[in-house]
Amino acid sequence: MALKKVLLGLLAALVLGALAHAEPVSPTSHVAVAPDVAVNAKGEIALMWVDRAPEQQKKADGPHDNHLSSTDLYVAMSRDGGATFTAPVKVNQADGVVWGQQVSRPRIVSSNKGNWHIAYAANEVHPALNKVALTTHYTRSTDGGANFEPPKRLSTLTDKDLSHMIHGGFISAAAFATLAAAPDGSVHVVWIDTRNMGSERDTGAMYAATSRDDGKTFAPDRELMATGVCPCCQLVAVSDAASNILLGSRQVSGDNIRQSTVMRIAASSGMADTAVVTGGAPWQIAGCPLKPTVMAVKDGNIYTAAYNGGEAKPGVYFSMSADAGASYTKAALAHPEAAVSDAPSIATNGRYVLLAWHGKTTGARRVFYRMYNLKGEPAGSIAELAAGPENAQNPIVAARPDGKFQIAWQQADRIHTTTLPGAPGQVVRN
Amino acid sequence: MRSTIIAFAAVLGLAGFHVPATAQTVETISPAGLEAALQAERGKIVVVNLWATWCAPCLVEIPDLVRLESELADLKVKLIGIAVDEPKGSTTQIETMRKRYFPTFNTYARDKTEMDYLVSVIDPAWNEVVPTTYVLGRDGTLKKRIQGKKSLEEFKAEVRAAAQ
């Protein structure tokens, strides 16, 4: 019995020891939010966040167009499995133009060629209207994250002035974007667009731009849905093995019913099929839920998670499809013991599915995670990420080629990352 | 379905309506400051509204909340707004919106990037949805959490229930 206790103690120490490497990567004195993490086929890790440096804070304090943001986008790379990270590299070229926060976070992915692809929303002044618009931009790095190309604006800048009704005064908004890189070399950027909104239409449209040459060039943007998209619920895209794009979004129907859905953009046509509700009670709310629908895909299985406020006990709900998205299982509450659970992120390493979220049991907000097997059944118990006393929140997870998972999160004003095991009960040694 | 945009356009159309004296300039508030503000209103029904300048449904319901405070004055109702907009050091955008559309709205801005700490003074299980409106009883206890845009009559019913 005593030996068992000692062994358990050693095991706990090993786990905590591994997590104790989770030193913040973002610079001290900066305010860093909205992390994203991606891992390429070589195991290199790109950690990205929205950053406000002290000098940008001074600009924000001073007189300036109050619709302009004052944040930048930074990426730090690890080429040793997450043990160390390079100095952060600024992604955007014009200072302080990035419009990003947790609910509209810039996204980064890697492609088969090893390049890094980024989509983000940014401010620009409309040349004719002299007012500020919010547009979706793309950039990539072809040298391992050392440099990023000049950004391309993918969303068409329209002449419509909706500043009296959207997003606090922008004349138009193409934001809440996502991107996916497919095995066939295509890169897809999809965003929520206000260009069809007006006095009779208060939901967003879905627009996309696609590159067939690994991000070198993009075709003009195209409409996937004219209306019906929750205008403040970030989109999420992932590619399947056949280069079809699965797109998670929250669709609005009836009297403000906002349900999580997944649709497929066919690799052959580039057009979206019907959105399928991922399960769970309808959530009726005349407000801004600010809740994405996250996904991971393995063969014909799609694993989804989303916050649902329509359930008797609101929180993060998990469901899966075993028929390539035609139908979904009854959504199950991920963390029944939590007073609140939110901000899910999900990934699969091909053997297990890792779901992470933040929640509260007692005291501060904590990051929790749990594994599921490929049948969508819980595998192992809910674990809490070791973190400091401040709120730990907004986790994001990615699968690594070594079978482990990389997780990043925000704690106070810093971005942290660490490695999680690839199967229940395993221990990570960094 | 009543269009949120139509309703918001109606709000904008109110620019020419009677403009009462303005509330104080928007100030930032910390968790300790919020606790103190709530303590100072003990004995009243306190309505705390979380809103954002980019949240159209929020902007639609704020004029109704302002009316709630005056129309139920006999119940001693106090309205406190907290804008969840990203803090930028200045509160220019919030103040511009407040002055233009609801000048008597008594609202604060958050003082830090972290919003959960602030709202946890009232509701540790806030799910970051806006608008969220809390109705607190005369003893400061939370009586009702309301999410999504509601009508003036719905708010009145909740306040009256809290006053029982």
mmCIF file of C-alpha atoms in Angstrom, chain A residues 244-416:
data_model
loop_
_atom_site.group_PDB
_atom_site.id
_atom_site.type_symbol
_atom_site.label_atom_id
_atom_site.label_comp_id
_atom_site.label_asym_id
_atom_site.label_seq_id
_atom_site.Cartn_x
_atom_site.Cartn_y
_atom_site.Cartn_z
ATOM 1 C CA ASN A 244 -13.030 18.443 -48.321
ATOM 2 C CA ILE A 245 -13.390 21.297 -45.851
ATOM 3 C CA LEU A 246 -15.623 20.881 -42.818
ATOM 4 C CA LEU A 247 -16.932 24.141 -41.515
ATOM 5 C CA GLY A 248 -18.373 24.702 -38.055
ATOM 6 C CA SER A 249 -20.701 27.647 -37.624
ATOM 7 C CA ARG A 250 -23.672 28.775 -35.565
ATOM 8 C CA GLN A 251 -26.736 29.176 -37.759
ATOM 9 C CA VAL A 252 -29.699 31.396 -36.917
ATOM 10 C CA SER A 253 -33.213 30.176 -37.611
ATOM 11 C CA GLY A 254 -36.744 30.928 -36.468
ATOM 12 C CA ASP A 255 -36.975 33.353 -33.592
ATOM 13 C CA ASN A 256 -33.277 33.723 -32.772
ATOM 14 C CA ILE A 257 -32.534 30.010 -32.462
ATOM 15 C CA ARG A 258 -28.740 29.782 -32.699
ATOM 16 C CA GLN A 259 -27.559 26.210 -33.134
ATOM 17 C CA SER A 260 -24.172 24.704 -33.747
ATOM 18 C CA THR A 261 -23.819 23.213 -37.202
ATOM 19 C CA VAL A 262 -21.257 21.612 -39.470
ATOM 20 C CA MET A 263 -21.303 21.835 -43.260
ATOM 21 C CA ARG A 264 -18.981 20.467 -45.905
ATOM 22 C CA ILE A 265 -17.280 22.372 -48.694
ATOM 23 C CA ALA A 266 -16.621 19.815 -51.411
ATOM 24 C CA ALA A 267 -13.079 19.665 -52.723
ATOM 25 C CA SER A 268 -14.436 19.226 -56.255
ATOM 26 C CA SER A 269 -16.845 22.179 -56.458
ATOM 27 C CA GLY A 270 -15.704 24.463 -53.644
ATOM 28 C CA MET A 271 -19.322 25.040 -52.668
ATOM 29 C CA ALA A 272 -20.947 24.357 -49.321
ATOM 30 C CA ASP A 273 -23.673 21.809 -48.740
ATOM 31 C CA THR A 274 -26.449 22.008 -46.154
ATOM 32 C CA ALA A 275 -25.466 22.741 -42.578
ATOM 33 C CA VAL A 276 -26.274 19.871 -40.202
ATOM 34 C CA VAL A 277 -27.120 20.599 -36.568
ATOM 35 C CA THR A 278 -24.619 18.870 -34.309
ATOM 36 C CA GLY A 279 -27.064 17.978 -31.620
ATOM 37 C CA GLY A 280 -28.309 19.420 -28.382
ATOM 38 C CA ALA A 281 -31.267 21.544 -27.374
ATOM 39 C CA PRO A 282 -32.045 24.641 -29.470
ATOM 40 C CA TRP A 283 -30.595 27.791 -27.916
ATOM 41 C CA GLN A 284 -32.827 30.804 -28.305
ATOM 42 C CA ILE A 285 -31.082 34.053 -27.593
ATOM 43 C CA ALA A 286 -31.477 37.554 -29.018
ATOM 44 C CA GLY A 287 -27.920 38.417 -28.226
ATOM 45 C CA CYS A 288 -24.302 37.740 -29.046
ATOM 46 C CA PRO A 289 -23.382 34.238 -27.860
ATOM 47 C CA LEU A 290 -19.793 34.585 -29.147
ATOM 48 C CA LYS A 291 -19.496 30.789 -29.291
ATOM 49 C CA PRO A 292 -17.720 28.792 -32.017
ATOM 50 C CA THR A 293 -18.369 25.183 -33.021
ATOM 51 C CA VAL A 294 -15.044 23.325 -32.969
ATOM 52 C CA MET A 295 -14.270 20.121 -34.859
ATOM 53 C CA ALA A 296 -11.747 17.378 -35.398
ATOM 54 C CA VAL A 297 -11.970 14.793 -38.176
ATOM 55 C CA LYS A 298 -10.640 11.261 -38.557
ATOM 56 C CA ASP A 299 -11.723 9.228 -41.577
ATOM 57 C CA GLY A 300 -15.531 9.454 -41.657
ATOM 58 C CA ASN A 301 -15.802 10.509 -38.041
ATOM 59 C CA ILE A 302 -16.350 14.151 -37.099
ATOM 60 C CA TYR A 303 -15.972 15.162 -33.453
ATOM 61 C CA THR A 304 -17.536 18.446 -32.401
ATOM 62 C CA ALA A 305 -17.858 20.558 -29.293
ATOM 63 C CA ALA A 306 -19.652 23.804 -28.595
ATOM 64 C CA TYR A 307 -21.119 25.774 -25.739
ATOM 65 C CA ASN A 308 -24.872 25.349 -25.579
ATOM 66 C CA GLY A 309 -26.914 27.743 -23.463
ATOM 67 C CA GLY A 310 -30.152 26.039 -24.473
ATOM 68 C CA GLU A 311 -29.585 22.944 -22.378
ATOM 69 C CA ALA A 312 -30.950 22.518 -18.862
ATOM 70 C CA LYS A 313 -27.352 22.739 -17.720
ATOM 71 C CA PRO A 314 -25.488 25.061 -20.072
ATOM 72 C CA GLY A 315 -21.858 24.342 -20.876
ATOM 73 C CA VAL A 316 -19.576 22.634 -23.372
ATOM 74 C CA TYR A 317 -21.263 19.730 -25.160
ATOM 75 C CA PHE A 318 -19.515 17.026 -27.168
ATOM 76 C CA SER A 319 -21.024 15.053 -30.017
ATOM 77 C CA MET A 320 -19.790 13.053 -32.974
ATOM 78 C CA SER A 321 -20.804 11.905 -36.399
ATOM 79 C CA ALA A 322 -19.869 8.444 -37.617
ATOM 80 C CA ASP A 323 -21.413 8.978 -41.057
ATOM 81 C CA ALA A 324 -19.287 11.810 -42.450
ATOM 82 C CA GLY A 325 -21.509 14.520 -41.047
ATOM 83 C CA ALA A 326 -24.934 13.280 -42.111
ATOM 84 C CA SER A 327 -26.056 12.980 -38.481
ATOM 85 C CA TYR A 328 -24.684 13.549 -34.973
ATOM 86 C CA THR A 329 -25.004 11.732 -31.686
ATOM 87 C CA LYS A 330 -26.891 13.233 -28.777
ATOM 88 C CA ALA A 331 -24.653 15.939 -27.376
ATOM 89 C CA ALA A 332 -23.200 15.166 -23.946
ATOM 90 C CA LEU A 333 -22.098 17.676 -21.340
ATOM 91 C CA ALA A 334 -18.315 17.537 -21.152
ATOM 92 C CA HIS A 335 -17.914 18.641 -17.530
ATOM 93 C CA PRO A 336 -21.026 18.067 -15.442
ATOM 94 C CA GLU A 337 -19.284 19.034 -12.185
ATOM 95 C CA ALA A 338 -18.303 22.502 -13.394
ATOM 96 C CA ALA A 339 -20.381 25.543 -12.543
ATOM 97 C CA VAL A 340 -19.551 26.827 -16.004
ATOM 98 C CA SER A 341 -17.586 25.372 -18.920
ATOM 99 C CA ASP A 342 -16.812 27.233 -22.119
ATOM 100 C CA ALA A 343 -14.288 27.918 -24.910
ATOM 101 C CA PRO A 344 -13.753 24.346 -26.183
ATOM 102 C CA SER A 345 -10.934 23.254 -28.465
ATOM 103 C CA ILE A 346 -10.569 19.809 -29.989
ATOM 104 C CA ALA A 347 -7.981 17.770 -31.907
ATOM 105 C CA THR A 348 -7.269 14.152 -32.778
ATOM 106 C CA ASN A 349 -3.979 12.305 -33.140
ATOM 107 C CA GLY A 350 -5.655 9.439 -34.984
ATOM 108 C CA ARG A 351 -5.946 7.266 -31.889
ATOM 109 C CA TYR A 352 -7.679 9.575 -29.433
ATOM 110 C CA VAL A 353 -9.598 12.821 -29.457
ATOM 111 C CA LEU A 354 -8.512 15.511 -27.015
ATOM 112 C CA LEU A 355 -11.120 18.026 -25.863
ATOM 113 C CA ALA A 356 -9.983 21.015 -23.788
ATOM 114 C CA TRP A 357 -12.032 23.851 -22.322
ATOM 115 C CA HIS A 358 -11.993 26.329 -19.513
ATOM 116 C CA GLY A 359 -14.339 26.116 -16.610
ATOM 117 C CA LYS A 360 -14.874 26.709 -12.943
ATOM 118 C CA THR A 361 -15.379 24.212 -10.200
ATOM 119 C CA THR A 362 -14.245 26.343 -7.291
ATOM 120 C CA GLY A 363 -12.350 29.612 -7.406
ATOM 121 C CA ALA A 364 -10.515 30.783 -10.506
ATOM 122 C CA ARG A 365 -11.121 29.726 -14.085
ATOM 123 C CA ARG A 366 -9.074 26.622 -14.952
ATOM 124 C CA VAL A 367 -8.214 24.738 -18.119
ATOM 125 C CA PHE A 368 -9.541 21.186 -18.195
ATOM 126 C CA TYR A 369 -9.135 18.395 -20.726
ATOM 127 C CA ARG A 370 -10.327 14.906 -21.412
ATOM 128 C CA MET A 371 -9.666 12.250 -24.008
ATOM 129 C CA TYR A 372 -12.231 10.321 -25.972
ATOM 130 C CA ASN A 373 -11.682 7.222 -28.053
ATOM 131 C CA LEU A 374 -12.501 7.239 -31.738
ATOM 132 C CA LYS A 375 -15.999 5.958 -30.961
ATOM 133 C CA GLY A 376 -16.589 9.172 -29.052
ATOM 134 C CA GLU A 377 -16.547 7.503 -25.651
ATOM 135 C CA PRO A 378 -14.719 9.134 -22.731
ATOM 136 C CA ALA A 379 -11.274 7.571 -22.243
ATOM 137 C CA GLY A 380 -9.794 8.505 -18.912
ATOM 138 C CA SER A 381 -11.046 11.120 -16.512
ATOM 139 C CA ILE A 382 -11.248 14.892 -16.681
ATOM 140 C CA ALA A 383 -7.880 16.453 -15.856
ATOM 141 C CA GLU A 384 -7.032 19.973 -14.763
ATOM 142 C CA LEU A 385 -4.026 21.674 -16.262
ATOM 143 C CA ALA A 386 -1.539 22.800 -13.647
ATOM 144 C CA ALA A 387 -1.521 26.573 -13.692
ATOM 145 C CA GLY A 388 -0.827 29.560 -11.476
ATOM 146 C CA PRO A 389 -3.350 31.326 -9.281
ATOM 147 C CA GLU A 390 -4.672 33.605 -12.021
ATOM 148 C CA ASN A 391 -7.467 32.648 -14.369
ATOM 149 C CA ALA A 392 -6.228 30.088 -16.913
ATOM 150 C CA GLN A 393 -8.438 30.227 -19.975
ATOM 151 C CA ASN A 394 -9.061 30.022 -23.707
ATOM 152 C CA PRO A 395 -7.189 26.783 -24.415
ATOM 153 C CA ILE A 396 -6.313 25.684 -27.912
ATOM 154 C CA VAL A 397 -5.018 22.225 -28.804
ATOM 155 C CA ALA A 398 -3.201 20.672 -31.763
ATOM 156 C CA ALA A 399 -2.039 17.138 -32.518
ATOM 157 C CA ARG A 400 1.692 16.553 -32.959
ATOM 158 C CA PRO A 401 3.291 14.060 -35.340
ATOM 159 C CA ASP A 402 4.794 12.197 -32.356
ATOM 160 C CA GLY A 403 1.265 11.367 -31.220
ATOM 161 C CA LYS A 404 1.216 13.842 -28.331
ATOM 162 C CA PHE A 405 -0.827 17.028 -28.149
ATOM 163 C CA GLN A 406 0.284 20.618 -27.790
ATOM 164 C CA ILE A 407 -1.910 22.927 -25.739
ATOM 165 C CA ALA A 408 -1.725 26.716 -25.433
ATOM 166 C CA TRP A 409 -3.731 28.976 -23.181
ATOM 167 C CA GLN A 410 -3.960 32.440 -21.739
ATOM 168 C CA GLN A 411 -3.117 33.101 -18.126
ATOM 169 C CA ALA A 412 -3.437 36.649 -16.845
ATOM 170 C CA ASP A 413 -1.897 38.643 -19.728
ATOM 171 C CA ARG A 414 0.542 35.978 -20.940
ATOM 172 C CA ILE A 415 0.389 33.030 -23.338
ATOM 173 C CA HIS A 416 1.552 29.632 -22.115
#
